[in-house]
């Protein structure tokens, strides 16, 4: 019945061709237009959906919702900034005005001007974060260290890129980046450092936010020991990490009202304190007080910048959590609610500290500045806001690790979708428990906000420096800005951020070493894993089997072809992998149909479902060998169920139908089939070194393993009718053959390439490859688990590769 249905579909298509045009060539052009489907309208919609003009009401609603997801971390900074700025107390009330002036201009220059109005525009179709910037660069320059891309990948509707003149500054920069492998590795290292610091934020944000919020208990009960505050914070943290597997979909609607209420409370309290205590603090809007602050305090004023730095923590999380909201909504929320409320909150605390600047007041400046009548409601809202801020940072950590995993920079870990509506809401169990253990260790180990604040500031400023350097390349290669604008942006950003960086270096021995150690550990893991992945891919590329050797074996491949379909998983998107030759050399039989399956991730945020699979034929039809490339973006998740196998076979059957339709047309030699797409030109498919083989079937082998009939025009015109009938019959026979093989059983053949260092390698390479990489391979998830391959259908083929 399946073969008959396929026959009917094919016949209907052919009848339509004959009726709609007078010549086969004209009908072929119409068919090509239907099959190729450039999807210009859809592509434009996908690429510009974050630039669409929303109605005012919808934009306000999105701006409201963004408060709970994007600004939680930045909004809880008033809990701990002044204490970390003056950990030893306030000697001169004028220092409070100077510190407030620094906070005002830090919030203006970094979150407002740099991130909200510049960096957020560099999103990858709405996706933010370090890897989103890296993906943009990979599409505009050949800087990806694992060269697994094919020119057909650039035809995806989500694969947006721009071209530039050869003599332009952008072209020269592109050529410089691509000129040496060390520059590509340096760029990757910069991205990994930024990623590791974001992971550090995922550890330090819950620690300092929850501990600062829980510290409000001690203000109302001065006799309470600090250990009880830490115990409360640890209990909240354990509860927070324990409910991560439920996701934020069910309670996410509460986040925005909580954060909005929090901003309104701190803004209102700030206005009250300015009115009641000292309105003269508003003179801090004059930058002259910054100069006076540094002149009066010298080195102590310089090192206090580590505390001022905490006022802009959460800015990088603002960019990383950008997904699901248009940039205009984020800009409206920040400029109308977040920015003014933060300025009022800090000004109110400064006004209170101008009047009460003893050590105990500075220790809990936020809670002591709250009017007594609303103390406990504010304490409850502060605790809830701290939890929301922690949740946003944890989610950003999961997201960026997923991106690193997709680009081959992180060991394979289990990724779980927690929402059916939103693709970006994920949960990574292993990382969740690691974050919880490290977060509790930091909270219980330091026991005070000052040292945690020093560690937090170090992580934040390093991420900002990495973003600035990446944004410089984005402005040149993607936006193609004038070099003067690039110089102004880079210069101003580096001056401010390097100033903060120099200040946090003074506090490395006071807690600032923590994110450096955490980042170094994750950087070692990520770089070693990427190095091992790259070497395995290079081994596959250099040792792949030549088509001449494969064709020399004949249709039986020199073996017994048993009923069934063998799915050979490989990292190669072209060519026959070495693992296949290793397999047929050591075993006497192979399946009747062999499909080489390549699952690869591209530097795009998503690949549309209808463009996911590419199917090609390897060798003549009698070989019954195919290749299927499944393409995913860094936000996509490979389906771990039978649906993937079903879609694979659906696309394989569609390929056979379309291939038969091409052969039935007179000028079918001008086309090659890519799954559901066709291309007009043979020149893009045929390798210059392709050879004509066989005497009865004149075949040309292309560089993408496809077989394209090479017939003379005269012979083709004389045999159109007979070839159409023959191709129709061949289609029925092959579809029936494929269905029978599928019913006989499907076997998944996985390669297990073990990487070892050579004996003459240096000791650090042996440690990295033989111990660290081998350990990571042992503890990470197997490919069979990721692909959900049943054990009874699994066949592992192992080999050892020395680097």
PDB file of C-alpha atoms in Angstrom, residues 65-181:
ATOM      1  CA  UNK A  65       6.945  41.059  30.858  1.00  0.00           C
ATOM      2  CA  UNK A  66      10.616  41.787  30.179  1.00  0.00           C
ATOM      3  CA  UNK A  67      10.972  43.219  33.689  1.00  0.00           C
ATOM      4  CA  UNK A  68      10.732  39.778  35.270  1.00  0.00           C
ATOM      5  CA  UNK A  69      13.106  38.037  32.854  1.00  0.00           C
ATOM      6  CA  UNK A  70      15.717  40.617  31.910  1.00  0.00           C
ATOM      7  CA  UNK A  71      16.135  43.105  34.768  1.00  0.00           C
ATOM      8  CA  UNK A  72      15.906  41.057  37.962  1.00  0.00           C
ATOM      9  CA  UNK A  73      19.664  40.848  38.544  1.00  0.00           C
ATOM     10  CA  UNK A  74      20.298  44.528  37.813  1.00  0.00           C
ATOM     11  CA  UNK A  75      17.375  45.541  40.031  1.00  0.00           C
ATOM     12  CA  UNK A  76      18.630  43.802  43.192  1.00  0.00           C
ATOM     13  CA  UNK A  77      22.017  45.579  43.160  1.00  0.00           C
ATOM     14  CA  UNK A  78      20.878  48.276  45.652  1.00  0.00           C
ATOM     15  CA  UNK A  79      20.853  45.556  48.310  1.00  0.00           C
ATOM     16  CA  UNK A  80      24.653  45.434  48.538  1.00  0.00           C
ATOM     17  CA  UNK A  81      26.373  48.249  46.592  1.00  0.00           C
ATOM     18  CA  UNK A  82      27.051  50.820  49.347  1.00  0.00           C
ATOM     19  CA  UNK A  83      28.296  48.235  51.836  1.00  0.00           C
ATOM     20  CA  UNK A  84      30.814  46.882  49.308  1.00  0.00           C
ATOM     21  CA  UNK A  85      31.848  50.429  48.387  1.00  0.00           C
ATOM     22  CA  UNK A  86      32.531  51.382  52.036  1.00  0.00           C
ATOM     23  CA  UNK A  87      33.377  48.075  53.789  1.00  0.00           C
ATOM     24  CA  UNK A  88      35.411  49.961  56.441  1.00  0.00           C
ATOM     25  CA  UNK A  89      32.881  52.689  57.071  1.00  0.00           C
ATOM     26  CA  UNK A  90      32.436  56.293  55.895  1.00  0.00           C
ATOM     27  CA  UNK A  91      34.997  58.804  57.108  1.00  0.00           C
ATOM     28  CA  UNK A  92      33.630  61.838  55.243  1.00  0.00           C
ATOM     29  CA  UNK A  93      29.941  62.314  54.280  1.00  0.00           C
ATOM     30  CA  UNK A  94      31.105  63.967  51.048  1.00  0.00           C
ATOM     31  CA  UNK A  95      32.425  60.565  49.987  1.00  0.00           C
ATOM     32  CA  UNK A  96      28.811  59.403  49.734  1.00  0.00           C
ATOM     33  CA  UNK A  97      28.105  62.105  47.152  1.00  0.00           C
ATOM     34  CA  UNK A  98      31.201  61.118  45.164  1.00  0.00           C
ATOM     35  CA  UNK A  99      30.223  57.426  45.250  1.00  0.00           C
ATOM     36  CA  UNK A 100      26.662  58.298  44.183  1.00  0.00           C
ATOM     37  CA  UNK A 101      28.029  60.325  41.267  1.00  0.00           C
ATOM     38  CA  UNK A 102      30.118  57.336  40.171  1.00  0.00           C
ATOM     39  CA  UNK A 103      27.039  55.079  40.381  1.00  0.00           C
ATOM     40  CA  UNK A 104      24.923  57.506  38.324  1.00  0.00           C
ATOM     41  CA  UNK A 105      27.438  57.759  35.493  1.00  0.00           C
ATOM     42  CA  UNK A 106      28.240  54.055  35.588  1.00  0.00           C
ATOM     43  CA  UNK A 107      24.550  53.246  35.104  1.00  0.00           C
ATOM     44  CA  UNK A 108      24.338  55.823  32.324  1.00  0.00           C
ATOM     45  CA  UNK A 109      27.423  54.756  30.357  1.00  0.00           C
ATOM     46  CA  UNK A 110      27.321  50.943  30.654  1.00  0.00           C
ATOM     47  CA  UNK A 111      23.731  49.614  30.961  1.00  0.00           C
ATOM     48  CA  UNK A 112      21.933  52.535  29.295  1.00  0.00           C
ATOM     49  CA  UNK A 113      24.168  53.735  26.461  1.00  0.00           C
ATOM     50  CA  UNK A 114      26.352  50.701  25.764  1.00  0.00           C
ATOM     51  CA  UNK A 115      24.060  47.719  26.320  1.00  0.00           C
ATOM     52  CA  UNK A 116      20.467  48.895  25.919  1.00  0.00           C
ATOM     53  CA  UNK A 117      21.061  51.133  22.899  1.00  0.00           C
ATOM     54  CA  UNK A 118      24.092  49.477  21.207  1.00  0.00           C
ATOM     55  CA  UNK A 119      24.881  45.899  22.264  1.00  0.00           C
ATOM     56  CA  UNK A 120      21.252  44.746  22.296  1.00  0.00           C
ATOM     57  CA  UNK A 121      21.031  45.683  18.624  1.00  0.00           C
ATOM     58  CA  UNK A 122      23.716  43.077  17.910  1.00  0.00           C
ATOM     59  CA  UNK A 123      21.366  40.221  18.784  1.00  0.00           C
ATOM     60  CA  UNK A 124      21.246  37.154  16.560  1.00  0.00           C
ATOM     61  CA  UNK A 125      17.585  37.303  15.496  1.00  0.00           C
ATOM     62  CA  UNK A 126      16.612  38.054  19.080  1.00  0.00           C
ATOM     63  CA  UNK A 127      19.180  35.784  20.751  1.00  0.00           C
ATOM     64  CA  UNK A 128      21.727  37.473  23.010  1.00  0.00           C
ATOM     65  CA  UNK A 129      24.874  36.469  24.808  1.00  0.00           C
ATOM     66  CA  UNK A 130      28.515  35.805  24.019  1.00  0.00           C
ATOM     67  CA  UNK A 131      27.888  32.856  21.712  1.00  0.00           C
ATOM     68  CA  UNK A 132      25.237  34.785  19.779  1.00  0.00           C
ATOM     69  CA  UNK A 133      27.906  37.375  18.919  1.00  0.00           C
ATOM     70  CA  UNK A 134      30.302  34.580  17.992  1.00  0.00           C
ATOM     71  CA  UNK A 135      27.698  33.005  15.715  1.00  0.00           C
ATOM     72  CA  UNK A 136      27.218  36.314  13.920  1.00  0.00           C
ATOM     73  CA  UNK A 137      30.969  36.532  13.347  1.00  0.00           C
ATOM     74  CA  UNK A 138      31.135  32.923  12.114  1.00  0.00           C
ATOM     75  CA  UNK A 139      28.541  33.713   9.441  1.00  0.00           C
ATOM     76  CA  UNK A 140      30.371  36.804   8.207  1.00  0.00           C
ATOM     77  CA  UNK A 141      33.913  35.417   8.350  1.00  0.00           C
ATOM     78  CA  UNK A 142      35.450  31.968   8.184  1.00  0.00           C
ATOM     79  CA  UNK A 143      36.516  31.909  11.828  1.00  0.00           C
ATOM     80  CA  UNK A 144      34.836  28.719  13.007  1.00  0.00           C
ATOM     81  CA  UNK A 145      37.514  26.271  14.098  1.00  0.00           C
ATOM     82  CA  UNK A 146      35.538  23.152  13.104  1.00  0.00           C
ATOM     83  CA  UNK A 147      34.985  23.533   9.317  1.00  0.00           C
ATOM     84  CA  UNK A 148      31.839  21.417   9.033  1.00  0.00           C
ATOM     85  CA  UNK A 149      29.784  23.923   7.034  1.00  0.00           C
ATOM     86  CA  UNK A 150      28.687  23.468   3.436  1.00  0.00           C
ATOM     87  CA  UNK A 151      27.693  26.144   0.959  1.00  0.00           C
ATOM     88  CA  UNK A 152      24.090  24.877   1.057  1.00  0.00           C
ATOM     89  CA  UNK A 153      23.929  25.891   4.732  1.00  0.00           C
ATOM     90  CA  UNK A 154      24.168  29.517   3.649  1.00  0.00           C
ATOM     91  CA  UNK A 155      20.831  29.165   1.836  1.00  0.00           C
ATOM     92  CA  UNK A 156      18.893  28.729   5.085  1.00  0.00           C
ATOM     93  CA  UNK A 157      16.312  31.408   5.745  1.00  0.00           C
ATOM     94  CA  UNK A 158      17.878  32.038   9.171  1.00  0.00           C
ATOM     95  CA  UNK A 159      21.426  32.222   7.792  1.00  0.00           C
ATOM     96  CA  UNK A 160      21.604  35.992   7.335  1.00  0.00           C
ATOM     97  CA  UNK A 161      24.904  37.510   6.283  1.00  0.00           C
ATOM     98  CA  UNK A 162      26.137  40.555   4.410  1.00  0.00           C
ATOM     99  CA  UNK A 163      28.792  41.020   1.761  1.00  0.00           C
ATOM    100  CA  UNK A 164      31.267  43.856   1.389  1.00  0.00           C
ATOM    101  CA  UNK A 165      33.659  45.321  -1.142  1.00  0.00           C
ATOM    102  CA  UNK A 166      37.070  43.681  -1.367  1.00  0.00           C
ATOM    103  CA  UNK A 167      38.906  46.944  -0.652  1.00  0.00           C
ATOM    104  CA  UNK A 168      36.731  47.891   2.319  1.00  0.00           C
ATOM    105  CA  UNK A 169      37.951  47.979   5.889  1.00  0.00           C
ATOM    106  CA  UNK A 170      35.573  45.108   6.725  1.00  0.00           C
ATOM    107  CA  UNK A 171      37.068  42.927   3.978  1.00  0.00           C
ATOM    108  CA  UNK A 172      40.587  43.616   5.222  1.00  0.00           C
ATOM    109  CA  UNK A 173      39.562  42.749   8.781  1.00  0.00           C
ATOM    110  CA  UNK A 174      37.899  39.549   7.557  1.00  0.00           C
ATOM    111  CA  UNK A 175      41.027  38.580   5.624  1.00  0.00           C
ATOM    112  CA  UNK A 176      43.188  39.290   8.667  1.00  0.00           C
ATOM    113  CA  UNK A 177      41.007  37.121  10.928  1.00  0.00           C
ATOM    114  CA  UNK A 178      40.973  34.252   8.447  1.00  0.00           C
ATOM    115  CA  UNK A 179      44.682  34.564   7.710  1.00  0.00           C
ATOM    116  CA  UNK A 180      45.993  32.410  10.544  1.00  0.00           C
ATOM    117  CA  UNK A 181      44.580  29.652  12.724  1.00  0.00           C
TER     118      UNK A 181
END
